[in-house]
Coordinates of C-alpha atoms in Angstrom, one line a residue:
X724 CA 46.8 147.1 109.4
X725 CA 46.4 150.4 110.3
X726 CA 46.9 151.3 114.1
X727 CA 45.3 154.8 116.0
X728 CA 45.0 154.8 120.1
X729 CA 42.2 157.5 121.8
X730 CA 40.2 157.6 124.4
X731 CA 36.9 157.0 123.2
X732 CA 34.0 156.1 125.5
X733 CA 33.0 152.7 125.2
X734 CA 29.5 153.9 123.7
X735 CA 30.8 156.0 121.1
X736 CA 33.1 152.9 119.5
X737 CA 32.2 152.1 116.1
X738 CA 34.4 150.1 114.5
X739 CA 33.0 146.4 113.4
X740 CA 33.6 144.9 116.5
X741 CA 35.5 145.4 120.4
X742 CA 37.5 143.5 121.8
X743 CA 37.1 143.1 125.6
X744 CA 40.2 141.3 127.9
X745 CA 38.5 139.1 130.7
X746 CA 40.7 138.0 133.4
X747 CA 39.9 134.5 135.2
X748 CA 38.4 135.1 138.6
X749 CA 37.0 138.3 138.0
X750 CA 33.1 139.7 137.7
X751 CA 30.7 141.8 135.8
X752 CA 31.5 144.3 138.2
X753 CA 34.8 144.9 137.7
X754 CA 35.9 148.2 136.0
X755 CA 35.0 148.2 132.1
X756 CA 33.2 145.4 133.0
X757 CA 30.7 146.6 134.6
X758 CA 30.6 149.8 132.6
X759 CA 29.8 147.4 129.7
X760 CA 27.3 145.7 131.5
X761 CA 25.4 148.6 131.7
X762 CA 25.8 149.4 128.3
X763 CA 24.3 146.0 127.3
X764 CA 21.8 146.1 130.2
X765 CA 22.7 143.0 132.1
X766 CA 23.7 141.2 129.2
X767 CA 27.5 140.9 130.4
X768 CA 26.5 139.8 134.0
X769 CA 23.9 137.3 132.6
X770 CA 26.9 135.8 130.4
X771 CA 29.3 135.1 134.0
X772 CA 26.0 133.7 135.5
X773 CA 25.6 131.1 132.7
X774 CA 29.2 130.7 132.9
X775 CA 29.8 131.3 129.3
X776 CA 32.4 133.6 130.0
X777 CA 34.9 132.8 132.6
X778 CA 38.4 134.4 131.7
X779 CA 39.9 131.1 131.3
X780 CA 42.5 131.4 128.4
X781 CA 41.3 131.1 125.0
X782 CA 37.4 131.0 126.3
X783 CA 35.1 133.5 124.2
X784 CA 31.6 134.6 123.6
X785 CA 30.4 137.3 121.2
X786 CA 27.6 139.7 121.3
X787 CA 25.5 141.1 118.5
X788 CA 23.7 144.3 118.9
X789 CA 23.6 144.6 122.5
X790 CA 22.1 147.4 124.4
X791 CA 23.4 150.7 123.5
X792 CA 26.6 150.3 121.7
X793 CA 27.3 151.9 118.1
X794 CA 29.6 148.6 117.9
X795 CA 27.4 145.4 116.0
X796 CA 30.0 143.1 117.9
X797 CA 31.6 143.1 121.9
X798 CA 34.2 139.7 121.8
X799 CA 34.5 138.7 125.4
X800 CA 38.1 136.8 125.4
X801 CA 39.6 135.3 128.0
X802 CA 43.3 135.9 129.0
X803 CA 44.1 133.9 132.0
X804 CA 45.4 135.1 135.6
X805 CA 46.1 138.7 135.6
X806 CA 49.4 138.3 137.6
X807 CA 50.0 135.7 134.8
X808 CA 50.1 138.1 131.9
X809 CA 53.3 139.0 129.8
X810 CA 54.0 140.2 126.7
X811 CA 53.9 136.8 125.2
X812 CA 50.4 136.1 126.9
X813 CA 49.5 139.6 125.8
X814 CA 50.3 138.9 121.9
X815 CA 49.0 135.1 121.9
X816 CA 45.4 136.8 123.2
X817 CA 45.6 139.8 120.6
X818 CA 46.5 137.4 117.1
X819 CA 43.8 134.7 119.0
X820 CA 41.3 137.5 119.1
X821 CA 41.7 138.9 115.8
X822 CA 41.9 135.4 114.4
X823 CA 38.1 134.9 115.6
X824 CA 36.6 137.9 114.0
X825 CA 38.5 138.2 110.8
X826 CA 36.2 135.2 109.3
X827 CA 33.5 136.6 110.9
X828 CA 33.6 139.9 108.2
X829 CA 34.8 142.5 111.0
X830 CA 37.6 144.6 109.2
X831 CA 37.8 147.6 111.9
X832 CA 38.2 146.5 115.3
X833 CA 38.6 148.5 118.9
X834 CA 40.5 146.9 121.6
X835 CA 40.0 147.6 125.3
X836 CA 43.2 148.2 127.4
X837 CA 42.0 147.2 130.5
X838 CA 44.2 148.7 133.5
X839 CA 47.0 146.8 134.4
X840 CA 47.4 146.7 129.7
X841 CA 47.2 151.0 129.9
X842 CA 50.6 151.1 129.0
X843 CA 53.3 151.1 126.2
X844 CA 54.6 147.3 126.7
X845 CA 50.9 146.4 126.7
X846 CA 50.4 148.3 123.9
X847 CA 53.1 146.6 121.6
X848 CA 53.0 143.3 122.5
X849 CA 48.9 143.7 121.6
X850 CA 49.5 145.4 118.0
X851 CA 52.5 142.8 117.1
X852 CA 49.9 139.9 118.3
X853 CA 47.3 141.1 116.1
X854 CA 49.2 142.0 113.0
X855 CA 51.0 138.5 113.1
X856 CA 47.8 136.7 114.1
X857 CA 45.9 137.9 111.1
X858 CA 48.7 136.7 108.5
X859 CA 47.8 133.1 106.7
X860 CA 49.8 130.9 105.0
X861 CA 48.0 130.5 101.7
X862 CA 50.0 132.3 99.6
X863 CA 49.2 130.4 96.0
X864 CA 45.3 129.7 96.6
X865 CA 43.3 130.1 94.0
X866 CA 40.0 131.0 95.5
X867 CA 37.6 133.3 94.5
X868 CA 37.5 134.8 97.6
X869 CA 40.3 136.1 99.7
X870 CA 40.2 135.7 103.2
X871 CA 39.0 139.1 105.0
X872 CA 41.8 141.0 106.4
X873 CA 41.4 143.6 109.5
X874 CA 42.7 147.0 108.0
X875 CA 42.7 149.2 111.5
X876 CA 43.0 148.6 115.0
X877 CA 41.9 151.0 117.8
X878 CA 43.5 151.1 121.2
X879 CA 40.7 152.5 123.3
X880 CA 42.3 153.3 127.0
X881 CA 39.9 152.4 129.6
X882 CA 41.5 155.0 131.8
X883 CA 41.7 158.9 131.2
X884 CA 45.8 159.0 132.5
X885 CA 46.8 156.6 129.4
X886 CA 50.3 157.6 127.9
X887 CA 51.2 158.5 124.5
X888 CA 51.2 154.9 122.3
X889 CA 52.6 157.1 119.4
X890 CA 56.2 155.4 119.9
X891 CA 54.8 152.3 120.6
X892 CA 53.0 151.6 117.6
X893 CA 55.7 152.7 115.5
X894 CA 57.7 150.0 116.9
X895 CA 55.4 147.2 117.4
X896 CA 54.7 147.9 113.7
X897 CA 57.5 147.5 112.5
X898 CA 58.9 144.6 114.4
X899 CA 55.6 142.4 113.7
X900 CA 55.5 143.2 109.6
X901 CA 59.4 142.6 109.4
X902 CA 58.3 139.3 110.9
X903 CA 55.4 138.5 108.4
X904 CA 58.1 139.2 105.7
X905 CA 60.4 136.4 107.3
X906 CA 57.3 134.1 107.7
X907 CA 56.2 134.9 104.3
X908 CA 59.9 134.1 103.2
X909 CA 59.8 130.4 105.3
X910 CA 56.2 130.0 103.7
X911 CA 57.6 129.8 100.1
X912 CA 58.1 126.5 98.5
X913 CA 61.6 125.5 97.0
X914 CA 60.7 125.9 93.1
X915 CA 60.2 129.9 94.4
X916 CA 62.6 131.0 96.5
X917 CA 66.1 129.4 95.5
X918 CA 69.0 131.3 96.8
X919 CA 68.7 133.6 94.0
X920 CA 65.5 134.6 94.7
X921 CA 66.5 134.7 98.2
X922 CA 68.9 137.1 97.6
X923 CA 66.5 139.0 95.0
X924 CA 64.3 139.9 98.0
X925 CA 66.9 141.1 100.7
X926 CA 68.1 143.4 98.1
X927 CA 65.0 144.3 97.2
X928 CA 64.3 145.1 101.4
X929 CA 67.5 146.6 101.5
X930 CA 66.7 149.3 98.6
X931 CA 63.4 150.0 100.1
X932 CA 65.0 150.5 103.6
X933 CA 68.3 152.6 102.8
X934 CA 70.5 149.5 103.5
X935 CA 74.2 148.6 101.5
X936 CA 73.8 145.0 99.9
X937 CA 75.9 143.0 98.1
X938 CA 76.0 139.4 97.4
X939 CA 78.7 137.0 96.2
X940 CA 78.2 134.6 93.7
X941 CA 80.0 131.1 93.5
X942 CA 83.3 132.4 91.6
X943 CA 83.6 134.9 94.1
X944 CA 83.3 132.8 97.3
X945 CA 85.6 130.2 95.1
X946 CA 88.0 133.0 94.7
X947 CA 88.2 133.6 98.8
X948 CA 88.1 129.8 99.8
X949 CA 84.3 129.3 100.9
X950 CA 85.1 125.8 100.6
X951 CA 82.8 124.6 102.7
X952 CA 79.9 126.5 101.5
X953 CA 80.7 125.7 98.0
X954 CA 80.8 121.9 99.1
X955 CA 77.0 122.1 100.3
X956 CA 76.1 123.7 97.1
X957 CA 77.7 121.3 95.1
X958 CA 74.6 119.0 94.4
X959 CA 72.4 121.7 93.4
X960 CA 71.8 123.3 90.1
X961 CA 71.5 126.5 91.3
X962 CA 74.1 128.7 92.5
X963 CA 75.3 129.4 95.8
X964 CA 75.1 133.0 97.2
X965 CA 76.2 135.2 100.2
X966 CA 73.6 137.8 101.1
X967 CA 75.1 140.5 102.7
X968 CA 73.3 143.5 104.4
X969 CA 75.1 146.7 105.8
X970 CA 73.4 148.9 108.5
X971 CA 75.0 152.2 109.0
X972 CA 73.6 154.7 111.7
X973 CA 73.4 158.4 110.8
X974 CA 75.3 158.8 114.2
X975 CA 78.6 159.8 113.2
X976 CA 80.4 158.8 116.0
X977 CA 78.2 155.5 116.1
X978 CA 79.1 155.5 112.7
X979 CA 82.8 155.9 113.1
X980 CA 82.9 153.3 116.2
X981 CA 84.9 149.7 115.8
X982 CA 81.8 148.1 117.1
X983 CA 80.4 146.0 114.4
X984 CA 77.5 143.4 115.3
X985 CA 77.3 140.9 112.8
X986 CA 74.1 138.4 112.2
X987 CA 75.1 135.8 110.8
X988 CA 71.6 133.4 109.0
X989 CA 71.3 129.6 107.7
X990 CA 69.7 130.2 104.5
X991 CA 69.4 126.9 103.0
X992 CA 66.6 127.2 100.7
X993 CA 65.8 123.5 100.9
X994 CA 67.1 120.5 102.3
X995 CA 67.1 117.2 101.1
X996 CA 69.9 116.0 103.5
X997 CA 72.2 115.1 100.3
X998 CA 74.1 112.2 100.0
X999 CA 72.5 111.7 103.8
X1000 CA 69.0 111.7 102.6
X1001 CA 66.1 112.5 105.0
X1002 CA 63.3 110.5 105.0
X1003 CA 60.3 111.4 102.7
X1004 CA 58.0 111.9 105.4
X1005 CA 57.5 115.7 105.6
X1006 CA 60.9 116.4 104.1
X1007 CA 58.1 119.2 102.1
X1008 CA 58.4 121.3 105.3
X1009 CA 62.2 121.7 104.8
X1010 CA 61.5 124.7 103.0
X1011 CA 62.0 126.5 105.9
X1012 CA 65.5 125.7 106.5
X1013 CA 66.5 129.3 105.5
X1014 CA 64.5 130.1 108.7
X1015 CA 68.0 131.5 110.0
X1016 CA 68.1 133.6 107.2
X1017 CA 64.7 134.6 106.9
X1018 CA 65.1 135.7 110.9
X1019 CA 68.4 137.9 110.0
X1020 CA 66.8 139.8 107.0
X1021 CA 64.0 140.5 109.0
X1022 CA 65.9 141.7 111.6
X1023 CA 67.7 144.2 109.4
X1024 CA 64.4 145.2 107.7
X1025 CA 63.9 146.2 111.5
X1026 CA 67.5 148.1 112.3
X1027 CA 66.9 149.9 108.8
X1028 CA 63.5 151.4 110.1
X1029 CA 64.0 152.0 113.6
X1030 CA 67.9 153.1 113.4
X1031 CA 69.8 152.5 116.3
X1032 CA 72.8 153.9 117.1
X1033 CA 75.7 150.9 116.1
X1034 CA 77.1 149.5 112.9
X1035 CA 75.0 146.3 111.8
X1036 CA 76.3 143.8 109.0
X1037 CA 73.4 141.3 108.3
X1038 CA 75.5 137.8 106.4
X1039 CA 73.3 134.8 105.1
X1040 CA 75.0 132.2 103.2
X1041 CA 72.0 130.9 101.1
X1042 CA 72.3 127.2 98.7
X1043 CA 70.1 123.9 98.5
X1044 CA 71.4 120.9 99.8
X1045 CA 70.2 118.3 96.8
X1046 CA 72.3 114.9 96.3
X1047 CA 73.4 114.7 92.6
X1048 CA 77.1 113.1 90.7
X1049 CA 78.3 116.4 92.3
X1050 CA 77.3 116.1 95.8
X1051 CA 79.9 116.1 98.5
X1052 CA 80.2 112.8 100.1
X1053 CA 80.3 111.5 103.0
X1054 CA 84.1 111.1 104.4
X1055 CA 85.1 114.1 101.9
X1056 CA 87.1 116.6 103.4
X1057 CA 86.1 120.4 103.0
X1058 CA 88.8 123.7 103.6
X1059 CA 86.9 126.5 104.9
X1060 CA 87.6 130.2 104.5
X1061 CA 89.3 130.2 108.0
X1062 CA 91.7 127.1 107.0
X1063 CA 90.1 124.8 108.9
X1064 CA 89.7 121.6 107.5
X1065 CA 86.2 119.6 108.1
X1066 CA 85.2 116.2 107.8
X1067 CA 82.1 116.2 106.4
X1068 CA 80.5 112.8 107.8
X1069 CA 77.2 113.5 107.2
X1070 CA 75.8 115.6 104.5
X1071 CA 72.7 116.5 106.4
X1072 CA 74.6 118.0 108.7
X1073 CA 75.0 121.3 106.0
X1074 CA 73.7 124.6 108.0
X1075 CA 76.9 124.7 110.3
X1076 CA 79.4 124.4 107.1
X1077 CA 77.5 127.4 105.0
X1078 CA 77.6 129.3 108.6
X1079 CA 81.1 128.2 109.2
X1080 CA 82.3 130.0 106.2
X1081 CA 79.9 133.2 106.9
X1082 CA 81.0 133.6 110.2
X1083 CA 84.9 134.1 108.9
X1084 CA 83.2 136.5 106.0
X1085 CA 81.9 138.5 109.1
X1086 CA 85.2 138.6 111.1
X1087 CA 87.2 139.5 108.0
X1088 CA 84.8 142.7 107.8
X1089 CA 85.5 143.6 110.7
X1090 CA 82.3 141.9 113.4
X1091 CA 83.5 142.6 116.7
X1092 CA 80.6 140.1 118.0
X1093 CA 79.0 137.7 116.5
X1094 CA 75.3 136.0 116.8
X1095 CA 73.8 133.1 114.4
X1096 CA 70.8 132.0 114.3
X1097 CA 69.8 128.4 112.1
X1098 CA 67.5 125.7 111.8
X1099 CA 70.3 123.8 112.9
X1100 CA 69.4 120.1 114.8
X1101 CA 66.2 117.7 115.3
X1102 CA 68.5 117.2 118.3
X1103 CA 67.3 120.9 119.3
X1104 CA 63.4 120.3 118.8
X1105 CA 63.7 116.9 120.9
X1106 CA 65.4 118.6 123.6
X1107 CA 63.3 122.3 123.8
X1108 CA 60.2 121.4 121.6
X1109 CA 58.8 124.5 119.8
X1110 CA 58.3 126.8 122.9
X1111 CA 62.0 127.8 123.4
X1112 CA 65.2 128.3 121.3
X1113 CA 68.5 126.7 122.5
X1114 CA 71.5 129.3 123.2
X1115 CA 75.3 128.9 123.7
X1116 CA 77.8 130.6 122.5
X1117 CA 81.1 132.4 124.4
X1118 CA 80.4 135.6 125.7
X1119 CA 78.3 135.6 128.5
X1120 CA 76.8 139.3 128.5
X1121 CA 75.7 138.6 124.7
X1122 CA 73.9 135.3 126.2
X1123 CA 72.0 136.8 128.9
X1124 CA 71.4 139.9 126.9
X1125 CA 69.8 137.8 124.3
X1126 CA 67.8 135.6 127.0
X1127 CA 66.3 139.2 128.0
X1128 CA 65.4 140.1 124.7
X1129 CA 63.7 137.3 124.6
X1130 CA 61.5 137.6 127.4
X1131 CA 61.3 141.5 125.9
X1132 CA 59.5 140.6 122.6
X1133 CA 58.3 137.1 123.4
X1134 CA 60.4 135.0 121.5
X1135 CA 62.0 133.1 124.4
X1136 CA 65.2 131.2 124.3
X1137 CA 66.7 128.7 126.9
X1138 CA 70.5 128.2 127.4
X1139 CA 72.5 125.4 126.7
X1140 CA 76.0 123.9 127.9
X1141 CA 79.4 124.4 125.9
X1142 CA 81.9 122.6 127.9
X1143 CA 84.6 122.0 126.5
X1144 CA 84.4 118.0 126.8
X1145 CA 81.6 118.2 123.8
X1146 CA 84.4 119.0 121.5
X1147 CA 86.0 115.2 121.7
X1148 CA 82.9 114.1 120.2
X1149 CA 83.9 116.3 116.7
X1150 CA 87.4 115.5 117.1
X1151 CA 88.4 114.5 113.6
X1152 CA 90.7 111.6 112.8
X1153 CA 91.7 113.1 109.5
X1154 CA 91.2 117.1 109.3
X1155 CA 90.9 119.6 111.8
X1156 CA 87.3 119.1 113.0
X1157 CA 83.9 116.9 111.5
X1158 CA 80.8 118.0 111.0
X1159 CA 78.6 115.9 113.1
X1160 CA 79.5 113.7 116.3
X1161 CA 77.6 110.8 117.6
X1162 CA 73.7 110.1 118.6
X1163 CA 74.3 112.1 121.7
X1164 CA 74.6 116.1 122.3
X1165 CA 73.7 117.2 118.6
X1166 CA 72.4 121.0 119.7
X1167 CA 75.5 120.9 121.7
X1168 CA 78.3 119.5 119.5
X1169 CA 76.8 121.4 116.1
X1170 CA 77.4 125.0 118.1
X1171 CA 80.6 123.4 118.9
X1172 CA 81.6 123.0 115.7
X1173 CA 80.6 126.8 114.8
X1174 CA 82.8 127.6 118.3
X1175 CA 85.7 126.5 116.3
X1176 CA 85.2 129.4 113.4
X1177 CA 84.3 132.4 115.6
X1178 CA 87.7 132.5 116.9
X1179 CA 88.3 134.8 119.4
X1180 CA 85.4 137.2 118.5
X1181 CA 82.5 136.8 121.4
X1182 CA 79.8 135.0 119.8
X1183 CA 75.7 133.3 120.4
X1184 CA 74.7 130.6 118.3
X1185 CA 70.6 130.6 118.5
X1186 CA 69.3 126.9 117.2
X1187 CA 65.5 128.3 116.4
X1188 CA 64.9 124.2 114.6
X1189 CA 62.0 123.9 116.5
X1190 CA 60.4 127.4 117.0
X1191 CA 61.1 128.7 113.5
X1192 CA 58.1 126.4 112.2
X1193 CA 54.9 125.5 114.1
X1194 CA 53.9 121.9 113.7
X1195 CA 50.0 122.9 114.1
X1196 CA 47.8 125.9 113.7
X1197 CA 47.5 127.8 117.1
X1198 CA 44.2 130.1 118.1
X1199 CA 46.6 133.4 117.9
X1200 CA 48.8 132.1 114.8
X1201 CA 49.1 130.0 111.4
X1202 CA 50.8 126.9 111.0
X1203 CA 53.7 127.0 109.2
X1204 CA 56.6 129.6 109.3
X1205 CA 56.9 131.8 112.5
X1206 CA 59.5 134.4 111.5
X1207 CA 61.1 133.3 114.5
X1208 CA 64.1 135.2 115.5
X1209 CA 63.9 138.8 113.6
X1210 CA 61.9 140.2 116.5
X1211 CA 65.0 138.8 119.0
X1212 CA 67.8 139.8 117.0
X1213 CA 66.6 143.4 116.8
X1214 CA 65.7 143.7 120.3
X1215 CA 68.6 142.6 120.9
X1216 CA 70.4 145.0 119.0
X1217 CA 67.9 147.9 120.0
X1218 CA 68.9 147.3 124.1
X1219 CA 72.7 147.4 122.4
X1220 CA 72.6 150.6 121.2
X1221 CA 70.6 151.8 123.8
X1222 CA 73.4 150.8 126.5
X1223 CA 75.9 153.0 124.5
X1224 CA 78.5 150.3 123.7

């Protein structure tokens, strides 16, 4: 999708179709409003009087050929409460709106930045809604016709003193189609993308972007002692890998700095629970168990673009977890790269050993912080649903810096407890620490088990379980795969290297 921004009067618009913001409580004589109304002699006024247009969230109308516009199509969409909109309102309305006329044939569309939206944050959080709103998930349909696609979007500034939205949509670009490269990552089935084709397309990204990529094969993590991410990838015919990414800034003293943020991805390419098997009911959707991963190559898809001044290393340990003679076992005991021994009690419990090993990878380059993200728990999607993902971790700045992030690009996240008293309940009777505790805490005592493998390096642990996949389709976005996470990560690392630390 294309994006330009001008100040066109509403009359001279000629794209397919406008989209116009209407705010709950508000009247056809309100600002654009009313300029439209005149426009369309009456015709907007006459919709608030028959109370087909309201500016209650989610309500529309659209107009064909009315009055003197060069546009066939004005889409009245409602946004809510003024005082109530953020950037997350702002992007939900944008993908909602672009969702209604895409099946409708408009593929040029202008959208109205109303006042209070006249500004850069407006700006982005629009263009990411709309160029994650149009994206579907059928990526192996066969029909004869392809759904229609929106190829530009106009910003049209309903005042004359609008700033410069060149910056703007050079980020919100980028963020929003490194996120439909994530989604499109979680949307593949299991016969596609196996950890080898996983690994195919990072490296693939990271030529395209100027990034440094490697990836270790099963004699090579053997070789360093990835023994618990060789145990998860033992019932699986195909091979394990590490995917790792390297972000260098053409800063030389940013180059030259210790600093080194590492991102550290669950890529389990599917997930039968092993040994531990999940029930068959939807276990199809567990595909998107290398949403972690998915989030962290998106996120350094992002960094490579936008280059910000600090050292980046992207890691995501990538397998299946399949039961077979292989499998590991319940009761088994696994030694991880740190020399930690684990108790594996419950195969299903697999993300936190592959990230277990990763995260010691990452400190043995050299990460001076680290942050994981993983479609770790159910436990997580009981507790915080699919609006919010759970943080902990034990550096505090990282935590809130990441909870503003959040709130930034409108992928929200909610912290959770770490106390110390959650680590009896992975107390091991035979190795150093097991994988799973009892029916009570599991967000909690899985990001207690990574505690014990970040050492002293300050660390986040994101569990995205329930916001990396969307249950239902929404108005403003596809069900299936949300690319949950790249957006955060990258804002977070963005405000980073803006802070000059």
């Amino acid at each position: 999708m294309k994006v330009i921004a001008s100040q066109t009067s509403l009359n001279e618009i000629s794209e397919d179709a406008l989209i116009v913001p209407v705010f709950e409580g508000e009247t056809a004589l309100d600002g654009a409003l009313a300029a439209l109304d005149h426009l369309t002699r009456g015709a907007i006024e006459s919709l608030f009087e028959d109370k087909e247009i309201s500016g209650k969230r989610d309500q529309w109308t659209l107009l064909r050929n009315a009055g003197n516009l060069s546009t066939k199509r004005v889409l009245l969409y409602g946004i809510g409460k003024r005082d109530a909109v953020d950037a997350l309102a702002l992007q939900r309305f944008a993908g909602a709106a672009i969702r209604t006329l895409a099946p409708r044939g408009a593929r040029s569309v202008a959208f109205l930045l109303r006042a209070n939206l006249n500004n850069t944050q407006g700006a982005k959080a629009i263009i990411e809604g709309a160029i994650m709103g149009q994206m579907n998930s059928n990526l192996y349909s066969s029909k004869d016709e392809p759904e229609g696609e929106i190829e530009l979007l106009h910003l049209v500034s309903e005042s004359p003193d609008a700033p410069d939205f060149t910056e703007a949509i050079k980020t919100a670009t980028v963020m929003a189609e490194a996120a439909n490269f994530a989604r499109t990552l979680g949307f593949e089935p299991g016969n596609v993308l196996t950890p080898t084709e996983l690994a195919r397309r990072a490296e693939e990204m990271a030529a395209r972007e100027g990034l440094r990529f490697e990836s270790l094969d099963e004699q090579q993590m053997k070789e360093l002692g990835m023994g618990t991410l060789l145990a998860v990838a033992r019932g699986s015919q195909e091979p394990a890998k590490l995917i790792i990414m390297n972000y260098e800034p053409q800063d030389a003293d940013a180059s030259a700095s210790k600093e080194l943020i590492a991102l550290v991805g669950k890529g389990i390419t599917f997930d039968s629970g092993g040994i531990s098997i999940k029930p068959a009911e939807k276990m199809e959707e567990m595909k998107y168990d290398m949403g972690g991963g998915a989030a962290v190559i998106g996120a350094m898809q992002i960094i490579a673009r936008l280059r910000p001044k600090v050292r980046v290393i992207g890691l995501v340990p990538a397998s299946e977890n399949l039961p077979s003679g292989r499998a590991v076992k319940p009761g088994d005991v696994a030694r991880s790269l740190s020399g930690k021994t684990v108790e594996i009690i419950n195969t299903d419990a697999e993300g936190r050993l592959i990230l277990a090993d990763a995260m010691t990878y990452a400190i043995n380059r050299g990460a001076t912080e680290i942050i994981d993200a993983a479609t770790l728990t159910g436990a997580c999607v009981i507790a915080l649903g699919e609006v919010r993902a759970a943080i902990m971790g034990t550096d505090q700045r990282i935590i809130d810096d990441l909870v503003r992030a959040g709130e930034e690009c409108g992928e929200r996240v909610w912290p959770m407890p770490l106390d110390k008293e959650y680590g009896e309940l992975i107390r091991s009777d035979i190795a150093d620490v097991k994988n799973i505790g009892n029916r009570t805490a599991g967000a909690i005592t899985a990001a207690y088990f990574l505690k014990h493998f970040a050492g002293d390096i300050p660390w986040a642990h994101l569990d995205i379980a329930g916001t990396a996949w969307t249950e239902q389709a929404k108005p403003y976005l596809a069900r299936g795969a949300t690319g949950f996470g790249a957006r955060l990560l990258a804002t977070y690392v963005m405000n980073r290297a803006a802070q000059g630390k």
